[in-house]
XYZ file of C-alpha atoms in Angstrom:
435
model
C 0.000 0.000 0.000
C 1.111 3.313 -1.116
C 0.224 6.882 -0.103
C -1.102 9.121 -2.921
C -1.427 12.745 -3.799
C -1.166 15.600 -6.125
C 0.117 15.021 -9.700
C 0.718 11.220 -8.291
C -3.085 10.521 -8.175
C -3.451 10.601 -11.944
C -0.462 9.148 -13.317
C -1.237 6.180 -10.700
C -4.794 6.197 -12.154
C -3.268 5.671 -15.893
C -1.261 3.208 -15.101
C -3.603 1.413 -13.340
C -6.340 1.242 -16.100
C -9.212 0.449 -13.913
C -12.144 -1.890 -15.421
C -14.384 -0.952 -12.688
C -15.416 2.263 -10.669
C -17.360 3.535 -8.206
C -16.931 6.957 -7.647
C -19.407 9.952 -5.916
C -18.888 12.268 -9.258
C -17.946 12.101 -12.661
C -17.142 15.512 -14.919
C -16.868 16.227 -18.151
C -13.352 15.636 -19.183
C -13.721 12.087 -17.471
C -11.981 10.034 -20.399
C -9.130 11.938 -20.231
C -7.798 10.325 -16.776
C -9.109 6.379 -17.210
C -9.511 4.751 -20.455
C -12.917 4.525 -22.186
C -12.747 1.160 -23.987
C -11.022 -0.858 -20.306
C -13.922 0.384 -18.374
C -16.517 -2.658 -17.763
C -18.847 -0.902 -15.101
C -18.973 2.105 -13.385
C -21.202 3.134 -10.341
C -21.819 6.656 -9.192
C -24.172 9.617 -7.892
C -26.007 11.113 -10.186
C -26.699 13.984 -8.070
C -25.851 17.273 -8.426
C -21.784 16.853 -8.551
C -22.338 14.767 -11.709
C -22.294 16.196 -14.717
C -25.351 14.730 -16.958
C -23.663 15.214 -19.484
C -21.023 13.229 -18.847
C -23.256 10.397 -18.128
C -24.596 10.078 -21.624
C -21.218 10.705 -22.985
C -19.845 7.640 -20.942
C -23.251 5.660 -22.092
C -21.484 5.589 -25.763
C -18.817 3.254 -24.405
C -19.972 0.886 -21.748
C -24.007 0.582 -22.343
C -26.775 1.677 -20.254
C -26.787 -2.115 -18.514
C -23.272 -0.817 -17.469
C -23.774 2.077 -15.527
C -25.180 1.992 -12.012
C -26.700 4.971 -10.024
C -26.026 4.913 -6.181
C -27.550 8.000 -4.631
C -25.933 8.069 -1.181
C -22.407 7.062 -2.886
C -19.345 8.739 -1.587
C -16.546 6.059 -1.789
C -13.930 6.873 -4.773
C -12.548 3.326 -5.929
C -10.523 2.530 -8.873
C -9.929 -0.907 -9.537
C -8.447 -3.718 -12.175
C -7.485 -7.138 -11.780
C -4.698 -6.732 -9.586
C -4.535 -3.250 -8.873
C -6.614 -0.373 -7.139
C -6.752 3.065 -6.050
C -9.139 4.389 -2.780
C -9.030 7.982 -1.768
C -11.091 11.289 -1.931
C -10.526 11.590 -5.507
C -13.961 11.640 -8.136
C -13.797 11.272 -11.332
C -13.108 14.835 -12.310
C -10.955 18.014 -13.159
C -11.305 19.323 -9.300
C -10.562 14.943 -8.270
C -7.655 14.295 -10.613
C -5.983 17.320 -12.275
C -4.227 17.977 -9.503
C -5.012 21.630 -9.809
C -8.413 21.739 -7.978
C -8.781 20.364 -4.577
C -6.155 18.825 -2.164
C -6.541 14.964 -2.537
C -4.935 11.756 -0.828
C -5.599 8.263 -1.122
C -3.452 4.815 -1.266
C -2.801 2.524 -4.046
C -2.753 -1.072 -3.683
C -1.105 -4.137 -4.835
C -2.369 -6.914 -2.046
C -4.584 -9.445 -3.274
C -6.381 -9.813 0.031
C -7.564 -5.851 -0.210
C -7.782 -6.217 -3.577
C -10.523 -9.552 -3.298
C -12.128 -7.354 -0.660
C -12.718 -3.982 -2.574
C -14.357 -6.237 -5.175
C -16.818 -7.514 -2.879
C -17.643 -3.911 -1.686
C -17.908 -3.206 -5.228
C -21.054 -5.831 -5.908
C -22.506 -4.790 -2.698
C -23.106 -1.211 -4.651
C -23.992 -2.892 -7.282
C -26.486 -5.143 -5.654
C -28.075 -1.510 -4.091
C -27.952 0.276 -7.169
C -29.498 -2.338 -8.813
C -32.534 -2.372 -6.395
C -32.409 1.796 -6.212
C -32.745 1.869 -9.803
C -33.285 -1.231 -11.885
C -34.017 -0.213 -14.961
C -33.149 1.708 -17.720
C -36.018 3.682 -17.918
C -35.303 4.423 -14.478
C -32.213 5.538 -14.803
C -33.374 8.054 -17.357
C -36.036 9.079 -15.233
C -33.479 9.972 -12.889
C -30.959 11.845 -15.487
C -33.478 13.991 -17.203
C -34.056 15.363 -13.228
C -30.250 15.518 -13.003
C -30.190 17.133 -16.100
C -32.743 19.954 -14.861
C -31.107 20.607 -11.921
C -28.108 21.250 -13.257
C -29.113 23.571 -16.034
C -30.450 25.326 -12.920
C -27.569 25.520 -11.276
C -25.066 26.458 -14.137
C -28.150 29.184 -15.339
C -28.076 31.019 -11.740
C -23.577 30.749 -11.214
C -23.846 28.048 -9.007
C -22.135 25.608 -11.103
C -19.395 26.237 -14.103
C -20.799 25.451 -17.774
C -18.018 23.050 -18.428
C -20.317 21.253 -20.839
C -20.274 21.625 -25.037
C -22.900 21.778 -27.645
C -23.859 18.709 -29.424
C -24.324 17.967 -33.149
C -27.375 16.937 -34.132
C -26.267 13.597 -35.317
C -24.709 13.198 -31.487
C -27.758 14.184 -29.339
C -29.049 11.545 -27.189
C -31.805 13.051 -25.218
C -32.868 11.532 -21.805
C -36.236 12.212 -21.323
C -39.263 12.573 -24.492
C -39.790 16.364 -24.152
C -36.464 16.988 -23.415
C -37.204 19.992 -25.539
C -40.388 21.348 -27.210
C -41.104 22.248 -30.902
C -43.148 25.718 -31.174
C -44.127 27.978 -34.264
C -43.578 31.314 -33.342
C -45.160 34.096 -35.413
C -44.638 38.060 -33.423
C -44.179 39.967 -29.992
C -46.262 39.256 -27.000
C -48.082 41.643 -25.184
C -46.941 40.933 -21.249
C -49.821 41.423 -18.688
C -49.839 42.507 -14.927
C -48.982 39.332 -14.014
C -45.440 40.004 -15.425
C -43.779 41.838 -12.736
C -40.284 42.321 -13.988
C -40.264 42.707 -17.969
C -37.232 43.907 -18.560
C -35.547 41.051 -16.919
C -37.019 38.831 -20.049
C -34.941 37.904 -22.770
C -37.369 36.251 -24.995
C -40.680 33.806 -24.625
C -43.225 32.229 -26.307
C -46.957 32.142 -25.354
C -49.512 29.318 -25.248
C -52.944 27.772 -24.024
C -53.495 28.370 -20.493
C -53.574 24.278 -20.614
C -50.918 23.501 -22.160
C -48.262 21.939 -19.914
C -45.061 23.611 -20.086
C -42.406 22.681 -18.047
C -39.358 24.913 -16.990
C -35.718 23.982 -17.617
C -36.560 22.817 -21.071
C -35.890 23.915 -24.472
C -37.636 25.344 -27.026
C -36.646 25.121 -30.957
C -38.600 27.894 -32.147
C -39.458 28.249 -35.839
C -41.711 31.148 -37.659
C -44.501 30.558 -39.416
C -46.018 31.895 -42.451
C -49.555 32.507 -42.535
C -50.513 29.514 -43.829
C -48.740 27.441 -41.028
C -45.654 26.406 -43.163
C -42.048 27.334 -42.087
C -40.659 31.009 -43.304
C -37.336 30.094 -44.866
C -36.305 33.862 -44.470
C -36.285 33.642 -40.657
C -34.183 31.470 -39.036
C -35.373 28.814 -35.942
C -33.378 29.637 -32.695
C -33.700 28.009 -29.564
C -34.889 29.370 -26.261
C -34.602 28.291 -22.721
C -37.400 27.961 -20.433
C -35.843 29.559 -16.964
C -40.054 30.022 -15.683
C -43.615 29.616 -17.198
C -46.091 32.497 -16.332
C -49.657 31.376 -16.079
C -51.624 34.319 -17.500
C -48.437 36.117 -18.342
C -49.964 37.110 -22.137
C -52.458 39.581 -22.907
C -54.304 37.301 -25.569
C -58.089 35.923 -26.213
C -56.159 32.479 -26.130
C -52.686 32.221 -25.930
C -51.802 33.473 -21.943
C -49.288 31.224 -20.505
C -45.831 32.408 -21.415
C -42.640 30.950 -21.361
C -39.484 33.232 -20.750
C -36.198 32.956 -21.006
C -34.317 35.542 -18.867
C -31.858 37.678 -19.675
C -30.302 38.120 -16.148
C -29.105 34.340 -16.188
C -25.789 32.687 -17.289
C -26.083 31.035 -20.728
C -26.153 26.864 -21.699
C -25.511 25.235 -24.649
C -28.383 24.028 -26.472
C -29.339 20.677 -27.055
C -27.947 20.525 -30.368
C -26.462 23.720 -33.125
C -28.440 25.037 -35.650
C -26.457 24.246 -38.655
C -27.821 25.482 -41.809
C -28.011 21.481 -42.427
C -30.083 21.129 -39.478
C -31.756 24.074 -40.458
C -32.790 22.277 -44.073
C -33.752 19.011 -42.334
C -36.109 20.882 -40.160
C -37.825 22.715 -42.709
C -38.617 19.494 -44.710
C -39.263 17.520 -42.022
C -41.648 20.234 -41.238
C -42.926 20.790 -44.967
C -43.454 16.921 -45.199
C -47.321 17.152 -43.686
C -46.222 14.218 -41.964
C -46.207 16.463 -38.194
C -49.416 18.666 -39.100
C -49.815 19.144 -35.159
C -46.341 20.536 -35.502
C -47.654 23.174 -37.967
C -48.842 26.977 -37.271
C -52.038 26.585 -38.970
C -53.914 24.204 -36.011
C -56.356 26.256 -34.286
C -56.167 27.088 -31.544
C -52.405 25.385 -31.923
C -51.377 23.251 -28.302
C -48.496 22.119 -27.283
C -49.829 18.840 -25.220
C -50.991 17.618 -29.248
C -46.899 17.181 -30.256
C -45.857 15.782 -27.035
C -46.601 12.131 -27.865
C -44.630 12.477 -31.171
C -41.782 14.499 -30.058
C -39.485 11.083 -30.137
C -40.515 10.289 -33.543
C -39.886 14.251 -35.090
C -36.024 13.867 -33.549
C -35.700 10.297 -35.188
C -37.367 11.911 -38.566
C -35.242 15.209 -37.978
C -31.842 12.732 -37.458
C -33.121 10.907 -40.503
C -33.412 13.872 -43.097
C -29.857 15.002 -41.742
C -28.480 11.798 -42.903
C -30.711 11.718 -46.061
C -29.280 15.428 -47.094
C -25.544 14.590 -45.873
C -25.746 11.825 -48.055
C -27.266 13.521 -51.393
C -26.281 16.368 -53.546
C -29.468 18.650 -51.296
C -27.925 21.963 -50.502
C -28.592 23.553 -47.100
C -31.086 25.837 -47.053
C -29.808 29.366 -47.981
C -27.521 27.960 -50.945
C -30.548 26.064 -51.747
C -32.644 29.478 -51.732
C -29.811 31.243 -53.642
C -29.967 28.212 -56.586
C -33.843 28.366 -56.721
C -33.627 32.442 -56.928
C -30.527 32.109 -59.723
C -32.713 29.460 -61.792
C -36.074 31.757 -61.966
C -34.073 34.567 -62.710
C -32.859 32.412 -65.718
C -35.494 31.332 -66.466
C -37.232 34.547 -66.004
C -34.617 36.367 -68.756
C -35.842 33.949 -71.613
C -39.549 34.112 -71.062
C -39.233 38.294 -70.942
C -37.208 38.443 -74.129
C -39.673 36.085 -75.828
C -42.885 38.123 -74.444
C -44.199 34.806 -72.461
C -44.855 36.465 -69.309
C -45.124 40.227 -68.317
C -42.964 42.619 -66.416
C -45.065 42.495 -63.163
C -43.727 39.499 -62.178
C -40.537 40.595 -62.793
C -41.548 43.234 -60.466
C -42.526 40.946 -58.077
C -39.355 39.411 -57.989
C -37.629 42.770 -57.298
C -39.480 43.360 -54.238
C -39.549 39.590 -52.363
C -37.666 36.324 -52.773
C -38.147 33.757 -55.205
C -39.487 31.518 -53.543
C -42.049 33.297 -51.515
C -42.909 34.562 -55.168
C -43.417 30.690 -56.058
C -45.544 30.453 -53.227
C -47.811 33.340 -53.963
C -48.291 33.010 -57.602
C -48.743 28.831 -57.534
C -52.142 28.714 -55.570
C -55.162 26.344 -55.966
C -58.347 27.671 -57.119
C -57.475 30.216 -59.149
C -57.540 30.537 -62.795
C -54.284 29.752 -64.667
C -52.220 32.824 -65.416
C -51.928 33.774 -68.925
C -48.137 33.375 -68.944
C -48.449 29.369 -67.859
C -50.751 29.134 -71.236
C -48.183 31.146 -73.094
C -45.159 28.938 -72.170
C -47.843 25.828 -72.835
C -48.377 26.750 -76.365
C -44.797 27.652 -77.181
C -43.601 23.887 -75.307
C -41.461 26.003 -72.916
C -42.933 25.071 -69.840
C -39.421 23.873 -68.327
C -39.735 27.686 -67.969
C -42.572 28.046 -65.623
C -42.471 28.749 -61.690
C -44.131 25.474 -61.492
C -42.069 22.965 -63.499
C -38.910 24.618 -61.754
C -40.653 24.511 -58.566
C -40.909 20.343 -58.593
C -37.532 19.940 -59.781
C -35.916 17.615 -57.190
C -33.280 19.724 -55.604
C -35.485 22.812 -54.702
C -38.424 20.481 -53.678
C -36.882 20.790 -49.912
C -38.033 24.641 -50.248
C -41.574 23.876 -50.236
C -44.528 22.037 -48.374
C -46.206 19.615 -49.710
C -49.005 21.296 -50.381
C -47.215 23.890 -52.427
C -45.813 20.715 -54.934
C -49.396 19.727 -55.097
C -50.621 22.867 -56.464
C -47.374 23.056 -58.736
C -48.623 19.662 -59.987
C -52.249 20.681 -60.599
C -51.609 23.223 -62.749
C -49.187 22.094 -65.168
C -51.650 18.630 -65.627
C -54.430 21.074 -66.065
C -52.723 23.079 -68.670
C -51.014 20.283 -70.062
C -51.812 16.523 -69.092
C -48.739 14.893 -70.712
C -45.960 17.233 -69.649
C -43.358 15.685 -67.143
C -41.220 18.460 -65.290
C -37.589 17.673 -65.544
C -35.402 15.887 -62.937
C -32.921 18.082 -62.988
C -30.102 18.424 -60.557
């Protein structure tokens, strides 16, 4: 048996390579003192010296079945075959960098100690298992975790040593981990808001609805008929309270804020302009109308159940677009805009359409032109008729409109339409495939 401190602790730790833990707290940075693919088990607190985030992190390598939660933990064991390491030392900067707090502990080499620290070891195991003994329970207790220290690191009391995820990397640990909300203009705050200038942002919604603070919202604008804006772009916000009557609305009272007077987090996952495109045609798909902005009244409590489902669809699309030729969404916007403007040249010079689109064009995007001029029910414009009869349809807003790359840029709905009026005006033309 050896005494251990200081700089000691973690080079004794290394060379040890333990295979199983139990420790009070992990942090952050934990694979940088034991190594990720020895570890077989691991048992610790997950209260709030544990970082949650951490947690999932070490989930990657060992499995869920793994990984034991011990409330009333304190011990700090390293151990291997043959080898160990006891002390005051947790798995974490402050534990093991040597340039926190003042640790001590011994390292042993005798079997005897050794045999025994393994049998304290299953006798945590044996009480974690029966404290929580599922996975689901586990969870349970992680997403709470996972509040509580967003709380903590929002009002100082704990450093933000945590980073942001990629999309393709989030592993949430509880189903509405974070919300998805249309968002259309300001909100008119009422009495019951005592401190407005302390609020950074929120979002209002049925008095009903159940929101619940210390979660996230991924909040996207609407159009007015319910479909994303592509010119605004989705942000998230953080739910620090919920105001009950907080709104000065015929409906929508409850508010949630975000303050301005707290530290900041990292959000669940970054808003890439990927992400971004996934989103939107996740969104445009009409397979999550609840999701959409043109419900009414719109509720929150009618996406809850399918809030799993929209990440796995939202991971999905990412993949889909990584894997294609789709541009993200503002190149995307920029090619659609370029290829009317073409377009737009030729049918000009040849007198197909008239200037007032052109006009149009000067004075809005492309694509929100698409939108407006591409509508069901009304009669088909003159210039669709002229580019029919002269076999230049290829031309029109529609045909360009369904070609596959810049069908990510519009709901299905708005395809429909496109659709409907080029069979109307011409039953046997097929829009190109271009790319």
């Amino acid at each position: 048996m050896r005494l251990i401190h200081g700089t000691d602790i973690k080079s004794t730790i290394r060379d040890i390579s333990p295979t199983s833990i139990a420790v009070a707290y992990v942090g952050i940075d934990w694979a940088s003192y034991v190594s990720p693919d020895r570890i077989k088990e691991i048992i610790l607190s997950p209260t709030l010296g544990s970082n949650p985030y951490a947690i999932v992190n070490m989930v990657k390598y060992i499995g869920w079945e793994n990984i034991y939660f011990l409330d009333n933990l304190h011990a700090k064991i390293y151990l291997s075959a043959s080898q160990a390491a006891v002390g005051s030392f947790n798995l974490t900067a402050n534990g093991l960098s040597a340039q926190g707090l003042e640790e001590a502990g011994f390292f042993i080499e005798e079997k005897e100690e050794i045999d025994g620290l393994r049998v304290l070891i299953e006798k945590y195991k044996d009480k974690a298992k029966f404290a929580y003994p599922t996975t689901e329970s586990k969870l349970e207790r992680l997403a709470e975790l996972r509040a509580l220290w967003d709380r903590a690191v929002k009002t100082g009391g704990i450093r933000n040593d945590s980073t942001e995820d990629e999309l393709k990397d989030y592993q949430p640990v509880a189903s509405d981990e974070f919300y998805v909300c249309c968002v259309w203009g300001e909100i008119e705050y009422s009495e019951q808001v005592i401190f407005p200038t302390t609020i950074k942002d929120s979002v209002s919604f049925l008095e009903g609805d159940e929101i619940q603070p210390d979660r996230w919202i991924l909040c996207w604008y609407a159009r007015n008929d319910g479909y994303p804006d592509h010119n605004r772009k989705p942000y998230w916000l953080h739910v620090d309270e919920v105001i009950s009557n907080g709104a000065v609305h015929v409906q929508y009272t409850k508010i949630a804020v975000e303050r301005n007077d707290r530290s900041p987090l990292f959000a669940p996952f970054e808003l890439t302009p990927t992400v971004i495109s996934a989103l939107w045609t996740v969104l445009n798909s009409d397979r999550f109308l609840n999701f959409l902005g043109n419900v009414e009244p719109w509720s929150i409590s009618a996406t809850l159940p399918l809030l799993p489902v929209f990440l796995q669809a939202l991971k999905e699309e990412l993949v889909a677009t990584s894997n294609s030729s789709i541009m993200p969404i503002e190149p995307l916007r920029q090619a659609f805009s370029n290829r009317i403007r073409e377009a737009m040249d030729i049918s000009l010079r040849k007198k197909y359409v008239t200037h007032s689109i052109d006009g149009m064009l000067s004075r809005k995007h492309a694509v929100e032109v698409a939108k407006q001029l591409v509508q069901p029910g009304a009669e088909l414009k003159s210039g669709l008729k002229k580019l029919a009869k002269a076999n230049a349809l290829q031309l029109s807003f529609e045909s360009i409109m369904l070609e596959k790359q810049f069908q990510p840029l519009f709901s299905k709905h708005d395809l429909e339409y496109a659709r409907f009026n080029l069979l109307e005006i011409s039953p046997t033309y097929l829009p190109p495939e271009r790319n």
